[in-house]
PDB file of C-alpha atoms in Angstrom:
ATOM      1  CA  UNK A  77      -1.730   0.744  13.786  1.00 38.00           C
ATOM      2  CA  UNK A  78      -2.353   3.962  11.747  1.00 44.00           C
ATOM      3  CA  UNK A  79      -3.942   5.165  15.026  1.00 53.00           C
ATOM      4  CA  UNK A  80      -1.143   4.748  17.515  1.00 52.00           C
ATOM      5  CA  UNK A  81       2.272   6.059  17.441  1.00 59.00           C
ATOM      6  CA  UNK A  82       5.297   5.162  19.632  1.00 69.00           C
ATOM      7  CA  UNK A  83       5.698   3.430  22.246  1.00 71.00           C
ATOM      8  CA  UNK A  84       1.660   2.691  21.722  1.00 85.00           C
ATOM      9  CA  UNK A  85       2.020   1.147  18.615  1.00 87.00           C
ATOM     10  CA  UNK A  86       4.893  -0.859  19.537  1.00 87.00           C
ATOM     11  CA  UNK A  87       2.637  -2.460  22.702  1.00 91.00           C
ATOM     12  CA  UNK A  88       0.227  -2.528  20.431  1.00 93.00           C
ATOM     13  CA  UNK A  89       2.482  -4.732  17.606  1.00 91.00           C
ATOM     14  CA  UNK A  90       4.043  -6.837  20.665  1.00 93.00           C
ATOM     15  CA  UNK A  91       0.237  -8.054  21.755  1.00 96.00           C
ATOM     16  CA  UNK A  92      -0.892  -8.393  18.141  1.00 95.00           C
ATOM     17  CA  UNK A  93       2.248 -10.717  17.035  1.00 94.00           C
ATOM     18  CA  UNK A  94       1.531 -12.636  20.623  1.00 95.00           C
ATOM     19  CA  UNK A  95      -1.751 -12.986  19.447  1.00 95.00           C
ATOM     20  CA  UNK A  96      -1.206 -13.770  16.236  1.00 96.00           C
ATOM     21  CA  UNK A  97       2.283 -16.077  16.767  1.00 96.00           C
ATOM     22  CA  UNK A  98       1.377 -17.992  19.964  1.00 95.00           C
ATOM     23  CA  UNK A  99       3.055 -20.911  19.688  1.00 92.00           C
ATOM     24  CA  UNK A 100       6.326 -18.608  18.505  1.00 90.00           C
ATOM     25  CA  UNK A 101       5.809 -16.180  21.416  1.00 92.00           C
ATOM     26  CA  UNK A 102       6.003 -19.096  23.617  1.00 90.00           C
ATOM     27  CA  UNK A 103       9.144 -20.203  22.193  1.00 86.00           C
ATOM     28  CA  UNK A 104      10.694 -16.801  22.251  1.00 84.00           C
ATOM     29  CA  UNK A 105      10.616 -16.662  25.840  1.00 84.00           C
ATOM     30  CA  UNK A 106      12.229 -20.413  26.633  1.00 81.00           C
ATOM     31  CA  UNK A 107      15.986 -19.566  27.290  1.00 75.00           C
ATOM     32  CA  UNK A 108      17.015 -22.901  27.839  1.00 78.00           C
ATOM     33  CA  UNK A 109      15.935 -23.325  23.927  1.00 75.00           C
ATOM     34  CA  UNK A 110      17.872 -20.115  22.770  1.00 79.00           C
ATOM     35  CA  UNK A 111      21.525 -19.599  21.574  1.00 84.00           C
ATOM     36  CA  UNK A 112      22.041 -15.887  21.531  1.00 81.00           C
ATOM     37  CA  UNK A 113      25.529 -17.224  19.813  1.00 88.00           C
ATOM     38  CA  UNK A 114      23.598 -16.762  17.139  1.00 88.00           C
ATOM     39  CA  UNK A 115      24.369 -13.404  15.289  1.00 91.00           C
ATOM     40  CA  UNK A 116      20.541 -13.127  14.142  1.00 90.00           C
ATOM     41  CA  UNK A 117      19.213 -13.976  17.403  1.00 86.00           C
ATOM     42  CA  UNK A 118      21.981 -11.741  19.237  1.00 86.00           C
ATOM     43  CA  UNK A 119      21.023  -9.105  16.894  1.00 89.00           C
ATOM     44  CA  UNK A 120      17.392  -9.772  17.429  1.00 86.00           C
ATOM     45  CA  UNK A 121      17.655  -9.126  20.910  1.00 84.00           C
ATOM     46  CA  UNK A 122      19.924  -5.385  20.443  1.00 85.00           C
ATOM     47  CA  UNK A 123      17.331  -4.103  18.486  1.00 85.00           C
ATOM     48  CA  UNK A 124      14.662  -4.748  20.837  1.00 84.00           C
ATOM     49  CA  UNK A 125      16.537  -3.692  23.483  1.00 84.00           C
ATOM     50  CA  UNK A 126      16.840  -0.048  21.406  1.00 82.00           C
ATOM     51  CA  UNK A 127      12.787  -0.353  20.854  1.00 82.00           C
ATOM     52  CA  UNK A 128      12.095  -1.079  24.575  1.00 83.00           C
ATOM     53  CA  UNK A 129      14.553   1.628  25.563  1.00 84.00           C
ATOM     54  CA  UNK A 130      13.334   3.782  22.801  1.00 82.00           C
ATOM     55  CA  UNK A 131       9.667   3.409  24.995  1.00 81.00           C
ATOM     56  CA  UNK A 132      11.097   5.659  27.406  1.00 84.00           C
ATOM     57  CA  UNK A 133      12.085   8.630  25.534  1.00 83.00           C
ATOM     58  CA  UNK A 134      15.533   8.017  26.721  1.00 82.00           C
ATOM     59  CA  UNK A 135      18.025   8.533  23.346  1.00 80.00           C
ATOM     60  CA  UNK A 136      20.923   6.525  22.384  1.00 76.00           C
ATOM     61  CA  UNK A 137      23.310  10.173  22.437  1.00 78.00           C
ATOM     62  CA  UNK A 138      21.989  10.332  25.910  1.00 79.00           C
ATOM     63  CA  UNK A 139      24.570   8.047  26.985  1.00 83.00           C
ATOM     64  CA  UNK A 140      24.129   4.790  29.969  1.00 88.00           C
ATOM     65  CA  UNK A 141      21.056   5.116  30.699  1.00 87.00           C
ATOM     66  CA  UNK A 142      20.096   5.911  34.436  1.00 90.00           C
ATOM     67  CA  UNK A 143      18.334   3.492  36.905  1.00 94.00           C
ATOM     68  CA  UNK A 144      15.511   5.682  36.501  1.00 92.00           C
ATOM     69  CA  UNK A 145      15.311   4.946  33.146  1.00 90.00           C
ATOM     70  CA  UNK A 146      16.139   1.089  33.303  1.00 91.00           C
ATOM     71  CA  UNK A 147      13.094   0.450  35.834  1.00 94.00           C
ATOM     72  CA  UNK A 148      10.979   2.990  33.306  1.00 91.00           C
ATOM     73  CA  UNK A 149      11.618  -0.043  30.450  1.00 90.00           C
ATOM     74  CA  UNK A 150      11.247  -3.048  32.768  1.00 92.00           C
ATOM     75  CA  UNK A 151       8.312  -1.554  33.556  1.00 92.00           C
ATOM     76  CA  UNK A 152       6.990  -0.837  30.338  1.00 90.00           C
ATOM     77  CA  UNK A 153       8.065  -4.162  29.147  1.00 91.00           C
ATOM     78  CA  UNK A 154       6.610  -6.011  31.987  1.00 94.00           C
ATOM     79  CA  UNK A 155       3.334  -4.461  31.392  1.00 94.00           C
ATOM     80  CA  UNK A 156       2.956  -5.096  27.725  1.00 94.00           C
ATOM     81  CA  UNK A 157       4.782  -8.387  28.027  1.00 95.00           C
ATOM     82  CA  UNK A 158       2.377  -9.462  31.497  1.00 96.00           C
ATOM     83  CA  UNK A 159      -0.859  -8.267  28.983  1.00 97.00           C
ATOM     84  CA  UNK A 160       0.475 -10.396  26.072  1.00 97.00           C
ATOM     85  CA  UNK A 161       0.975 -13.732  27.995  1.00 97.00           C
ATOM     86  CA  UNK A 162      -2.636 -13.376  29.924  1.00 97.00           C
ATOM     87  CA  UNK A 163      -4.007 -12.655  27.027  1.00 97.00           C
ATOM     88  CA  UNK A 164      -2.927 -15.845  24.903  1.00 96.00           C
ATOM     89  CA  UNK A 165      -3.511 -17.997  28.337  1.00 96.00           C
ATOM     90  CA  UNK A 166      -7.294 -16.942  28.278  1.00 96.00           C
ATOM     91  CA  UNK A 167      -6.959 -15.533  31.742  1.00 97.00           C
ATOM     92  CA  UNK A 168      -8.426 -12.276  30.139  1.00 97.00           C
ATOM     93  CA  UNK A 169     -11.283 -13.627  28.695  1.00 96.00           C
ATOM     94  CA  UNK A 170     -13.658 -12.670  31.482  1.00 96.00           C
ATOM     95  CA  UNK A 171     -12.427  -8.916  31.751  1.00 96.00           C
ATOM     96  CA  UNK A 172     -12.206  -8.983  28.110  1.00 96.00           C
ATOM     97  CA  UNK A 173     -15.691  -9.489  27.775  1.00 95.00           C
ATOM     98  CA  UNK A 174     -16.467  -6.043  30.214  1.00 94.00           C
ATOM     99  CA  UNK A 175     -15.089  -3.915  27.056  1.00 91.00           C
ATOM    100  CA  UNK A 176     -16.855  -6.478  24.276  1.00 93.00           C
ATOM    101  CA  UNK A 177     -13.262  -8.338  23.748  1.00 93.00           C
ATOM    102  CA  UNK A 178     -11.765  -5.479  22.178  1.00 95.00           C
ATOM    103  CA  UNK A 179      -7.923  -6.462  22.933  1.00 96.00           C
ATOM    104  CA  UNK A 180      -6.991  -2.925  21.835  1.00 94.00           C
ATOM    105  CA  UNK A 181      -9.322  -1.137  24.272  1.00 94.00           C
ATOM    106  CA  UNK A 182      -8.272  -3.035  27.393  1.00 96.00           C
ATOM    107  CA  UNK A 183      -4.725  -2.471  26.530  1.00 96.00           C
ATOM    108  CA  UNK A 184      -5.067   1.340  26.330  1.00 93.00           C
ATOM    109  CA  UNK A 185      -6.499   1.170  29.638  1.00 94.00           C
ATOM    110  CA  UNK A 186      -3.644  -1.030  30.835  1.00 94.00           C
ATOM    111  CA  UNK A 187      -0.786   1.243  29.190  1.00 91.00           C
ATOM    112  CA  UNK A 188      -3.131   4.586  31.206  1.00 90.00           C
ATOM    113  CA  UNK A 189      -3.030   2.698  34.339  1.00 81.00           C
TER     114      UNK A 189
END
C-alpha cells in the first residue's frame, strides 16, 4: 500500500485480507468458535486493539483513553469492518460497478465520508 499511510493503509490491509481470506474473516468474527484463553489469540486481539486505537491518533503515554476517543475507534472500526463484510457478501457489487469495481476507490470515499 506504498500509496497510503496510517490509519489508510491499515483499512486498506483489513479489506484486502477480508478479501483475500474470506472464509478466515468469517471465522474471525464467530465468538462462540474463539478461546481468547489462548495466549496467541489473546495476544492477537491486544495488538489490534493498539492498531485500531493507534487509528485515532490517540498514544499509548496518553494514558485511558477518553470516551471521545473510544467512539472515534468504534467508529473507525465499524466503518472499515461494515465495508469489509459488504464487500465479501456481494452487497457492493452494484455500487462497485459506479467507480469500475475499484475496491480501493470506493473505500477512500467511504473513509472521506
Amino acid at each position: 500500500w506504498g500509496e497510503y499511510a496510517g490509519p489508510a493503509a491499515a483499512a486498506h490491509a483489513y479489506v484486502a485480507f477480508a478479501r483475500d481470506h474470506k472464509a478466515m474473516f468469517s471465522l474471525m468474527f464467530r465468538s462462540e468458535r474463539l478461546d481468547f484463553t489462548r495466549p496467541s489469540l489473546a495476544g492477537a486481539a491486544r495488538d489490534a486493539s493498539f492498531l485500531l486505537m493507534q487509528s485515532t491518533g490517540a498514544r499509548p503515554s496518553d494514558g485511558p483513553p477518553s470516551l471521545e476517543v473510544l467512539g472515534q475507534a468504534v467508529g473507525n472500526w465499524s466503518i472499515v469492518h461494515g465495508f469489509a463484510v459488504l464487500l465479501i457478501d456481494g452487497r457492493l457489487d452494484a455500487v462497485l460497478t459506479l467507480c469500475n469495481g475499484d475496491v480501493d476507490v470506493l473505500l477512500d470515499a467511504a473513509l472521506a465520508g
